[in-house]
């Protein structure tokens, strides 16, 4: 009888110990399961006025493009907030041709106006609102194309333009002060921004990105 009692007593002790051990890991698992959720929902906001610089994947121009055409680009340099990279270099971006008018359709001048529409970060696409970049080329033989800042200060155009030779650095100064006028001639009285041209857009509204 005593051995049987001892057996049942030992069994009860083992069951109690197993329940006690299983309770703690359950709590730990619950805590661990919430941790990724917390970090997964962390968001960082780029304020309005932040500059997003992109590099064109293909050429756009006053004659090459038409209104509402879309163009592909990649982010040329990281966009940071408080030292943290929010939009990394190489991120995909999509822009839109708001206006493209060949020479002769707009009082003898060529016009090209662009905005940025979206950027993709960590496989998530985010709509963006930016000021426009505009270029205006007067007709009648004038050899200048002036960048006109759009919205609140506009954006800068840096790219290598065909008129100064492939890869020539022509245009306005980049950065937070973007929007000042610059000049460049692209040839044939039309505005052409070749592939690899670099454009800097300013955010007109804040952009919130999941980290």
JSON list of C-alpha atoms in Angstrom, two decimals:
[
{"chain": "A", "resi": 1, "resn": "UNK", "atom": "CA", "xyz": [0.00, 0.00, 0.00]},
{"chain": "A", "resi": 2, "resn": "UNK", "atom": "CA", "xyz": [2.80, 2.37, 0.93]},
{"chain": "A", "resi": 3, "resn": "UNK", "atom": "CA", "xyz": [4.64, 1.98, -2.35]},
{"chain": "A", "resi": 4, "resn": "UNK", "atom": "CA", "xyz": [1.40, 2.71, -4.22]},
{"chain": "A", "resi": 5, "resn": "UNK", "atom": "CA", "xyz": [0.78, 5.82, -2.09]},
{"chain": "A", "resi": 6, "resn": "UNK", "atom": "CA", "xyz": [4.31, 6.97, -2.69]},
{"chain": "A", "resi": 7, "resn": "UNK", "atom": "CA", "xyz": [3.83, 6.44, -6.41]},
{"chain": "A", "resi": 8, "resn": "UNK", "atom": "CA", "xyz": [0.67, 8.55, -6.55]},
{"chain": "A", "resi": 9, "resn": "UNK", "atom": "CA", "xyz": [2.29, 11.23, -4.38]},
{"chain": "A", "resi": 10, "resn": "UNK", "atom": "CA", "xyz": [5.27, 11.41, -6.71]},
{"chain": "A", "resi": 11, "resn": "UNK", "atom": "CA", "xyz": [2.95, 11.56, -9.72]},
{"chain": "A", "resi": 12, "resn": "UNK", "atom": "CA", "xyz": [1.03, 14.48, -8.20]},
{"chain": "A", "resi": 13, "resn": "UNK", "atom": "CA", "xyz": [4.27, 16.33, -7.47]},
{"chain": "A", "resi": 14, "resn": "UNK", "atom": "CA", "xyz": [5.46, 15.82, -11.04]},
{"chain": "A", "resi": 15, "resn": "UNK", "atom": "CA", "xyz": [2.16, 17.08, -12.44]},
{"chain": "A", "resi": 16, "resn": "UNK", "atom": "CA", "xyz": [2.30, 20.15, -10.20]},
{"chain": "A", "resi": 17, "resn": "UNK", "atom": "CA", "xyz": [5.87, 20.89, -11.26]},
{"chain": "A", "resi": 18, "resn": "UNK", "atom": "CA", "xyz": [5.03, 20.55, -14.95]},
{"chain": "A", "resi": 19, "resn": "UNK", "atom": "CA", "xyz": [2.09, 22.98, -14.59]},
{"chain": "A", "resi": 20, "resn": "UNK", "atom": "CA", "xyz": [4.30, 25.49, -12.77]},
{"chain": "A", "resi": 21, "resn": "UNK", "atom": "CA", "xyz": [6.98, 25.25, -15.44]},
{"chain": "A", "resi": 22, "resn": "UNK", "atom": "CA", "xyz": [4.53, 25.60, -18.30]},
{"chain": "A", "resi": 23, "resn": "UNK", "atom": "CA", "xyz": [2.96, 28.74, -16.79]},
{"chain": "A", "resi": 24, "resn": "UNK", "atom": "CA", "xyz": [6.14, 30.82, -16.97]},
{"chain": "A", "resi": 25, "resn": "UNK", "atom": "CA", "xyz": [7.01, 30.08, -20.59]},
{"chain": "A", "resi": 26, "resn": "UNK", "atom": "CA", "xyz": [3.44, 30.94, -21.52]},
{"chain": "A", "resi": 27, "resn": "UNK", "atom": "CA", "xyz": [3.94, 34.37, -20.02]},
{"chain": "A", "resi": 28, "resn": "UNK", "atom": "CA", "xyz": [7.27, 34.71, -21.76]},
{"chain": "A", "resi": 29, "resn": "UNK", "atom": "CA", "xyz": [5.74, 33.65, -25.07]},
{"chain": "A", "resi": 30, "resn": "UNK", "atom": "CA", "xyz": [2.98, 36.20, -24.66]},
{"chain": "A", "resi": 31, "resn": "UNK", "atom": "CA", "xyz": [5.55, 38.91, -24.00]},
{"chain": "A", "resi": 32, "resn": "UNK", "atom": "CA", "xyz": [7.67, 37.79, -26.93]},
{"chain": "A", "resi": 33, "resn": "UNK", "atom": "CA", "xyz": [4.68, 37.74, -29.25]},
{"chain": "A", "resi": 34, "resn": "UNK", "atom": "CA", "xyz": [3.80, 41.33, -28.40]},
{"chain": "A", "resi": 35, "resn": "UNK", "atom": "CA", "xyz": [7.33, 42.63, -28.89]},
{"chain": "A", "resi": 36, "resn": "UNK", "atom": "CA", "xyz": [7.47, 42.15, -32.68]},
{"chain": "A", "resi": 37, "resn": "UNK", "atom": "CA", "xyz": [4.01, 43.68, -32.93]},
{"chain": "A", "resi": 38, "resn": "UNK", "atom": "CA", "xyz": [5.17, 46.79, -31.12]},
{"chain": "A", "resi": 39, "resn": "UNK", "atom": "CA", "xyz": [8.24, 47.20, -33.31]},
{"chain": "A", "resi": 40, "resn": "UNK", "atom": "CA", "xyz": [6.29, 46.26, -36.43]},
{"chain": "A", "resi": 41, "resn": "UNK", "atom": "CA", "xyz": [3.87, 49.13, -35.86]},
{"chain": "A", "resi": 42, "resn": "UNK", "atom": "CA", "xyz": [6.57, 51.76, -35.24]},
{"chain": "A", "resi": 43, "resn": "UNK", "atom": "CA", "xyz": [6.22, 54.72, -37.56]},
{"chain": "A", "resi": 44, "resn": "UNK", "atom": "CA", "xyz": [8.43, 57.67, -38.44]},
{"chain": "A", "resi": 45, "resn": "UNK", "atom": "CA", "xyz": [7.18, 60.83, -40.10]},
{"chain": "A", "resi": 46, "resn": "UNK", "atom": "CA", "xyz": [9.10, 62.95, -42.57]},
{"chain": "A", "resi": 47, "resn": "UNK", "atom": "CA", "xyz": [7.97, 66.56, -42.13]},
{"chain": "A", "resi": 48, "resn": "UNK", "atom": "CA", "xyz": [6.74, 68.74, -44.96]},
{"chain": "A", "resi": 49, "resn": "UNK", "atom": "CA", "xyz": [9.70, 70.43, -46.62]},
{"chain": "A", "resi": 50, "resn": "UNK", "atom": "CA", "xyz": [11.88, 67.32, -46.53]},
{"chain": "A", "resi": 51, "resn": "UNK", "atom": "CA", "xyz": [13.80, 66.88, -49.78]},
{"chain": "A", "resi": 52, "resn": "UNK", "atom": "CA", "xyz": [13.59, 63.61, -51.71]},
{"chain": "A", "resi": 53, "resn": "UNK", "atom": "CA", "xyz": [16.21, 63.37, -54.44]},
{"chain": "A", "resi": 54, "resn": "UNK", "atom": "CA", "xyz": [15.62, 60.81, -57.17]},
{"chain": "A", "resi": 55, "resn": "UNK", "atom": "CA", "xyz": [17.49, 59.63, -60.25]},
{"chain": "A", "resi": 56, "resn": "UNK", "atom": "CA", "xyz": [15.50, 59.15, -63.47]},
{"chain": "A", "resi": 57, "resn": "UNK", "atom": "CA", "xyz": [15.38, 55.64, -64.92]},
{"chain": "A", "resi": 58, "resn": "UNK", "atom": "CA", "xyz": [14.51, 56.98, -68.37]},
{"chain": "A", "resi": 59, "resn": "UNK", "atom": "CA", "xyz": [14.40, 60.26, -70.25]},
{"chain": "A", "resi": 60, "resn": "UNK", "atom": "CA", "xyz": [11.51, 62.70, -69.99]},
{"chain": "A", "resi": 61, "resn": "UNK", "atom": "CA", "xyz": [11.02, 65.83, -72.04]},
{"chain": "A", "resi": 62, "resn": "UNK", "atom": "CA", "xyz": [8.70, 68.48, -73.38]},
{"chain": "A", "resi": 63, "resn": "UNK", "atom": "CA", "xyz": [8.39, 66.57, -76.65]},
{"chain": "A", "resi": 64, "resn": "UNK", "atom": "CA", "xyz": [9.17, 63.05, -75.44]},
{"chain": "A", "resi": 65, "resn": "UNK", "atom": "CA", "xyz": [6.45, 63.05, -72.79]},
{"chain": "A", "resi": 66, "resn": "UNK", "atom": "CA", "xyz": [2.76, 63.88, -72.62]},
{"chain": "A", "resi": 67, "resn": "UNK", "atom": "CA", "xyz": [0.56, 65.13, -69.81]},
{"chain": "A", "resi": 68, "resn": "UNK", "atom": "CA", "xyz": [-0.09, 62.51, -67.08]},
{"chain": "A", "resi": 69, "resn": "UNK", "atom": "CA", "xyz": [2.72, 60.23, -68.22]},
{"chain": "A", "resi": 70, "resn": "UNK", "atom": "CA", "xyz": [4.42, 58.42, -65.36]},
{"chain": "A", "resi": 71, "resn": "UNK", "atom": "CA", "xyz": [8.17, 57.99, -64.98]},
{"chain": "A", "resi": 72, "resn": "UNK", "atom": "CA", "xyz": [10.25, 55.62, -62.87]},
{"chain": "A", "resi": 73, "resn": "UNK", "atom": "CA", "xyz": [13.13, 56.66, -60.66]},
{"chain": "A", "resi": 74, "resn": "UNK", "atom": "CA", "xyz": [15.19, 55.57, -57.67]},
{"chain": "A", "resi": 75, "resn": "UNK", "atom": "CA", "xyz": [16.03, 57.52, -54.54]},
{"chain": "A", "resi": 76, "resn": "UNK", "atom": "CA", "xyz": [19.53, 58.93, -55.07]},
{"chain": "A", "resi": 77, "resn": "UNK", "atom": "CA", "xyz": [20.43, 59.49, -51.43]},
{"chain": "A", "resi": 78, "resn": "UNK", "atom": "CA", "xyz": [18.90, 58.52, -48.08]},
{"chain": "A", "resi": 79, "resn": "UNK", "atom": "CA", "xyz": [16.22, 60.69, -46.49]},
{"chain": "A", "resi": 80, "resn": "UNK", "atom": "CA", "xyz": [16.75, 60.88, -42.73]},
{"chain": "A", "resi": 81, "resn": "UNK", "atom": "CA", "xyz": [14.99, 62.14, -39.59]},
{"chain": "A", "resi": 82, "resn": "UNK", "atom": "CA", "xyz": [17.07, 62.63, -36.43]},
{"chain": "A", "resi": 83, "resn": "UNK", "atom": "CA", "xyz": [19.85, 60.55, -37.90]},
{"chain": "A", "resi": 84, "resn": "UNK", "atom": "CA", "xyz": [17.56, 57.63, -38.79]},
{"chain": "A", "resi": 85, "resn": "UNK", "atom": "CA", "xyz": [17.19, 56.60, -42.42]},
{"chain": "A", "resi": 86, "resn": "UNK", "atom": "CA", "xyz": [13.50, 56.67, -43.32]},
{"chain": "A", "resi": 87, "resn": "UNK", "atom": "CA", "xyz": [13.74, 56.37, -47.11]},
{"chain": "A", "resi": 88, "resn": "UNK", "atom": "CA", "xyz": [16.94, 54.52, -48.14]},
{"chain": "A", "resi": 89, "resn": "UNK", "atom": "CA", "xyz": [18.98, 55.20, -51.24]},
{"chain": "A", "resi": 90, "resn": "UNK", "atom": "CA", "xyz": [17.89, 52.88, -54.03]},
{"chain": "A", "resi": 91, "resn": "UNK", "atom": "CA", "xyz": [14.22, 52.88, -53.03]},
{"chain": "A", "resi": 92, "resn": "UNK", "atom": "CA", "xyz": [11.87, 52.84, -55.99]},
{"chain": "A", "resi": 93, "resn": "UNK", "atom": "CA", "xyz": [9.94, 56.01, -56.82]},
{"chain": "A", "resi": 94, "resn": "UNK", "atom": "CA", "xyz": [7.28, 56.97, -59.34]},
{"chain": "A", "resi": 95, "resn": "UNK", "atom": "CA", "xyz": [6.57, 60.45, -60.63]},
{"chain": "A", "resi": 96, "resn": "UNK", "atom": "CA", "xyz": [4.13, 62.09, -63.01]},
{"chain": "A", "resi": 97, "resn": "UNK", "atom": "CA", "xyz": [4.46, 64.53, -65.87]},
{"chain": "A", "resi": 98, "resn": "UNK", "atom": "CA", "xyz": [1.96, 67.21, -64.94]},
{"chain": "A", "resi": 99, "resn": "UNK", "atom": "CA", "xyz": [2.60, 69.24, -68.08]},
{"chain": "A", "resi": 100, "resn": "UNK", "atom": "CA", "xyz": [4.63, 68.62, -71.23]},
{"chain": "A", "resi": 101, "resn": "UNK", "atom": "CA", "xyz": [4.36, 71.11, -74.07]},
{"chain": "A", "resi": 102, "resn": "UNK", "atom": "CA", "xyz": [6.69, 71.05, -77.09]},
{"chain": "A", "resi": 103, "resn": "UNK", "atom": "CA", "xyz": [8.07, 74.28, -78.45]},
{"chain": "A", "resi": 104, "resn": "UNK", "atom": "CA", "xyz": [5.38, 76.22, -80.31]},
{"chain": "A", "resi": 105, "resn": "UNK", "atom": "CA", "xyz": [2.34, 75.03, -78.34]},
{"chain": "A", "resi": 106, "resn": "UNK", "atom": "CA", "xyz": [2.67, 77.45, -75.46]},
{"chain": "A", "resi": 107, "resn": "UNK", "atom": "CA", "xyz": [3.40, 80.90, -76.85]},
{"chain": "A", "resi": 108, "resn": "UNK", "atom": "CA", "xyz": [6.36, 79.51, -78.74]},
{"chain": "A", "resi": 109, "resn": "UNK", "atom": "CA", "xyz": [7.94, 78.00, -75.62]},
{"chain": "A", "resi": 110, "resn": "UNK", "atom": "CA", "xyz": [8.56, 74.46, -74.39]},
{"chain": "A", "resi": 111, "resn": "UNK", "atom": "CA", "xyz": [7.33, 73.54, -70.91]},
{"chain": "A", "resi": 112, "resn": "UNK", "atom": "CA", "xyz": [7.96, 70.55, -68.66]},
{"chain": "A", "resi": 113, "resn": "UNK", "atom": "CA", "xyz": [6.51, 70.16, -65.15]},
{"chain": "A", "resi": 114, "resn": "UNK", "atom": "CA", "xyz": [7.01, 67.11, -62.92]},
{"chain": "A", "resi": 115, "resn": "UNK", "atom": "CA", "xyz": [5.92, 65.89, -59.50]},
{"chain": "A", "resi": 116, "resn": "UNK", "atom": "CA", "xyz": [6.74, 62.85, -57.40]},
{"chain": "A", "resi": 117, "resn": "UNK", "atom": "CA", "xyz": [3.79, 60.55, -56.64]},
{"chain": "A", "resi": 118, "resn": "UNK", "atom": "CA", "xyz": [5.07, 57.60, -54.61]},
{"chain": "A", "resi": 119, "resn": "UNK", "atom": "CA", "xyz": [8.06, 55.92, -52.99]},
{"chain": "A", "resi": 120, "resn": "UNK", "atom": "CA", "xyz": [8.42, 52.27, -51.96]},
{"chain": "A", "resi": 121, "resn": "UNK", "atom": "CA", "xyz": [10.03, 51.41, -48.61]},
{"chain": "A", "resi": 122, "resn": "UNK", "atom": "CA", "xyz": [10.31, 47.83, -47.31]},
{"chain": "A", "resi": 123, "resn": "UNK", "atom": "CA", "xyz": [7.95, 46.60, -50.04]},
{"chain": "A", "resi": 124, "resn": "UNK", "atom": "CA", "xyz": [5.31, 49.17, -48.98]},
{"chain": "A", "resi": 125, "resn": "UNK", "atom": "CA", "xyz": [4.30, 51.86, -51.46]},
{"chain": "A", "resi": 126, "resn": "UNK", "atom": "CA", "xyz": [3.53, 55.31, -50.02]},
{"chain": "A", "resi": 127, "resn": "UNK", "atom": "CA", "xyz": [1.74, 58.11, -51.84]},
{"chain": "A", "resi": 128, "resn": "UNK", "atom": "CA", "xyz": [3.56, 61.42, -51.56]},
{"chain": "A", "resi": 129, "resn": "UNK", "atom": "CA", "xyz": [2.59, 65.01, -52.21]},
{"chain": "A", "resi": 130, "resn": "UNK", "atom": "CA", "xyz": [5.43, 67.16, -53.49]},
{"chain": "A", "resi": 131, "resn": "UNK", "atom": "CA", "xyz": [5.95, 70.57, -54.99]},
{"chain": "A", "resi": 132, "resn": "UNK", "atom": "CA", "xyz": [6.56, 70.51, -58.72]},
{"chain": "A", "resi": 133, "resn": "UNK", "atom": "CA", "xyz": [9.73, 70.96, -60.72]},
{"chain": "A", "resi": 134, "resn": "UNK", "atom": "CA", "xyz": [9.12, 73.06, -63.82]},
{"chain": "A", "resi": 135, "resn": "UNK", "atom": "CA", "xyz": [11.33, 73.93, -66.76]},
{"chain": "A", "resi": 136, "resn": "UNK", "atom": "CA", "xyz": [10.53, 76.55, -69.34]},
{"chain": "A", "resi": 137, "resn": "UNK", "atom": "CA", "xyz": [12.38, 77.04, -72.62]},
{"chain": "A", "resi": 138, "resn": "UNK", "atom": "CA", "xyz": [11.64, 80.22, -74.53]},
{"chain": "A", "resi": 139, "resn": "UNK", "atom": "CA", "xyz": [11.38, 79.99, -78.27]},
{"chain": "A", "resi": 140, "resn": "UNK", "atom": "CA", "xyz": [12.80, 82.22, -81.01]},
{"chain": "A", "resi": 141, "resn": "UNK", "atom": "CA", "xyz": [16.36, 81.01, -80.59]},
{"chain": "A", "resi": 142, "resn": "UNK", "atom": "CA", "xyz": [16.84, 81.82, -76.91]},
{"chain": "A", "resi": 143, "resn": "UNK", "atom": "CA", "xyz": [19.26, 79.26, -75.55]},
{"chain": "A", "resi": 144, "resn": "UNK", "atom": "CA", "xyz": [18.06, 79.05, -71.94]},
{"chain": "A", "resi": 145, "resn": "UNK", "atom": "CA", "xyz": [15.70, 76.80, -70.09]},
{"chain": "A", "resi": 146, "resn": "UNK", "atom": "CA", "xyz": [14.69, 78.25, -66.74]},
{"chain": "A", "resi": 147, "resn": "UNK", "atom": "CA", "xyz": [13.67, 76.11, -63.79]},
{"chain": "A", "resi": 148, "resn": "UNK", "atom": "CA", "xyz": [10.62, 77.57, -62.07]},
{"chain": "A", "resi": 149, "resn": "UNK", "atom": "CA", "xyz": [9.99, 76.55, -58.46]},
{"chain": "A", "resi": 150, "resn": "UNK", "atom": "CA", "xyz": [6.48, 75.21, -57.91]},
{"chain": "A", "resi": 151, "resn": "UNK", "atom": "CA", "xyz": [4.34, 75.37, -54.78]},
{"chain": "A", "resi": 152, "resn": "UNK", "atom": "CA", "xyz": [6.07, 76.38, -51.56]},
{"chain": "A", "resi": 153, "resn": "UNK", "atom": "CA", "xyz": [9.54, 76.97, -52.90]},
{"chain": "A", "resi": 154, "resn": "UNK", "atom": "CA", "xyz": [9.60, 74.29, -55.56]},
{"chain": "A", "resi": 155, "resn": "UNK", "atom": "CA", "xyz": [12.41, 71.83, -56.07]},
{"chain": "A", "resi": 156, "resn": "UNK", "atom": "CA", "xyz": [15.86, 71.75, -57.58]},
{"chain": "A", "resi": 157, "resn": "UNK", "atom": "CA", "xyz": [17.06, 70.16, -60.78]},
{"chain": "A", "resi": 158, "resn": "UNK", "atom": "CA", "xyz": [20.61, 68.88, -60.81]},
{"chain": "A", "resi": 159, "resn": "UNK", "atom": "CA", "xyz": [20.89, 66.27, -63.56]},
{"chain": "A", "resi": 160, "resn": "UNK", "atom": "CA", "xyz": [23.37, 65.71, -66.33]},
{"chain": "A", "resi": 161, "resn": "UNK", "atom": "CA", "xyz": [21.75, 67.45, -69.27]},
{"chain": "A", "resi": 162, "resn": "UNK", "atom": "CA", "xyz": [22.40, 66.78, -72.93]},
{"chain": "A", "resi": 163, "resn": "UNK", "atom": "CA", "xyz": [23.16, 70.37, -73.83]},
{"chain": "A", "resi": 164, "resn": "UNK", "atom": "CA", "xyz": [26.40, 70.48, -71.83]},
{"chain": "A", "resi": 165, "resn": "UNK", "atom": "CA", "xyz": [27.57, 67.04, -72.85]},
{"chain": "A", "resi": 166, "resn": "UNK", "atom": "CA", "xyz": [26.62, 63.74, -71.27]},
{"chain": "A", "resi": 167, "resn": "UNK", "atom": "CA", "xyz": [26.91, 63.88, -67.52]},
{"chain": "A", "resi": 168, "resn": "UNK", "atom": "CA", "xyz": [27.38, 67.64, -67.34]},
{"chain": "A", "resi": 169, "resn": "UNK", "atom": "CA", "xyz": [26.26, 69.05, -64.01]},
{"chain": "A", "resi": 170, "resn": "UNK", "atom": "CA", "xyz": [23.80, 71.82, -64.76]},
{"chain": "A", "resi": 171, "resn": "UNK", "atom": "CA", "xyz": [20.93, 73.38, -62.85]},
{"chain": "A", "resi": 172, "resn": "UNK", "atom": "CA", "xyz": [19.85, 74.82, -59.56]},
{"chain": "A", "resi": 173, "resn": "UNK", "atom": "CA", "xyz": [21.44, 74.17, -56.18]},
{"chain": "A", "resi": 174, "resn": "UNK", "atom": "CA", "xyz": [19.91, 71.26, -54.26]},
{"chain": "A", "resi": 175, "resn": "UNK", "atom": "CA", "xyz": [18.83, 71.09, -50.65]},
{"chain": "A", "resi": 176, "resn": "UNK", "atom": "CA", "xyz": [16.36, 72.81, -48.40]},
{"chain": "A", "resi": 177, "resn": "UNK", "atom": "CA", "xyz": [16.69, 76.05, -50.34]},
{"chain": "A", "resi": 178, "resn": "UNK", "atom": "CA", "xyz": [15.60, 74.43, -53.57]},
{"chain": "A", "resi": 179, "resn": "UNK", "atom": "CA", "xyz": [13.46, 76.51, -55.87]},
{"chain": "A", "resi": 180, "resn": "UNK", "atom": "CA", "xyz": [15.90, 79.15, -57.04]},
{"chain": "A", "resi": 181, "resn": "UNK", "atom": "CA", "xyz": [16.17, 79.59, -60.78]},
{"chain": "A", "resi": 182, "resn": "UNK", "atom": "CA", "xyz": [18.81, 77.85, -62.85]},
{"chain": "A", "resi": 183, "resn": "UNK", "atom": "CA", "xyz": [19.45, 77.71, -66.56]},
{"chain": "A", "resi": 184, "resn": "UNK", "atom": "CA", "xyz": [20.45, 75.07, -69.07]},
{"chain": "A", "resi": 185, "resn": "UNK", "atom": "CA", "xyz": [19.99, 74.49, -72.77]},
{"chain": "A", "resi": 186, "resn": "UNK", "atom": "CA", "xyz": [19.15, 70.98, -73.93]},
{"chain": "A", "resi": 187, "resn": "UNK", "atom": "CA", "xyz": [19.27, 71.51, -77.70]},
{"chain": "A", "resi": 188, "resn": "UNK", "atom": "CA", "xyz": [16.72, 71.56, -80.52]},
{"chain": "A", "resi": 189, "resn": "UNK", "atom": "CA", "xyz": [14.58, 74.06, -78.61]},
{"chain": "A", "resi": 190, "resn": "UNK", "atom": "CA", "xyz": [13.09, 71.24, -76.52]},
{"chain": "A", "resi": 191, "resn": "UNK", "atom": "CA", "xyz": [13.56, 70.35, -72.86]},
{"chain": "A", "resi": 192, "resn": "UNK", "atom": "CA", "xyz": [15.06, 66.89, -72.39]},
{"chain": "A", "resi": 193, "resn": "UNK", "atom": "CA", "xyz": [16.03, 65.35, -69.05]},
{"chain": "A", "resi": 194, "resn": "UNK", "atom": "CA", "xyz": [17.99, 62.21, -69.91]},
{"chain": "A", "resi": 195, "resn": "UNK", "atom": "CA", "xyz": [18.15, 59.00, -67.87]},
{"chain": "A", "resi": 196, "resn": "UNK", "atom": "CA", "xyz": [20.28, 59.38, -64.73]},
{"chain": "A", "resi": 197, "resn": "UNK", "atom": "CA", "xyz": [19.27, 63.03, -64.31]},
{"chain": "A", "resi": 198, "resn": "UNK", "atom": "CA", "xyz": [18.87, 63.85, -60.63]},
{"chain": "A", "resi": 199, "resn": "UNK", "atom": "CA", "xyz": [15.79, 65.73, -59.41]},
{"chain": "A", "resi": 200, "resn": "UNK", "atom": "CA", "xyz": [15.10, 67.01, -55.91]},
{"chain": "A", "resi": 201, "resn": "UNK", "atom": "CA", "xyz": [11.47, 67.29, -54.80]},
{"chain": "A", "resi": 202, "resn": "UNK", "atom": "CA", "xyz": [10.15, 68.87, -51.62]},
{"chain": "A", "resi": 203, "resn": "UNK", "atom": "CA", "xyz": [7.39, 67.17, -49.65]},
{"chain": "A", "resi": 204, "resn": "UNK", "atom": "CA", "xyz": [4.32, 69.40, -49.58]},
{"chain": "A", "resi": 205, "resn": "UNK", "atom": "CA", "xyz": [2.76, 67.21, -46.87]},
{"chain": "A", "resi": 206, "resn": "UNK", "atom": "CA", "xyz": [4.28, 65.00, -44.14]},
{"chain": "A", "resi": 207, "resn": "UNK", "atom": "CA", "xyz": [5.02, 61.36, -45.06]},
{"chain": "A", "resi": 208, "resn": "UNK", "atom": "CA", "xyz": [4.62, 58.61, -42.44]},
{"chain": "A", "resi": 209, "resn": "UNK", "atom": "CA", "xyz": [6.61, 55.42, -43.02]},
{"chain": "A", "resi": 210, "resn": "UNK", "atom": "CA", "xyz": [6.48, 52.12, -41.10]},
{"chain": "A", "resi": 211, "resn": "UNK", "atom": "CA", "xyz": [9.92, 51.10, -39.88]}
]
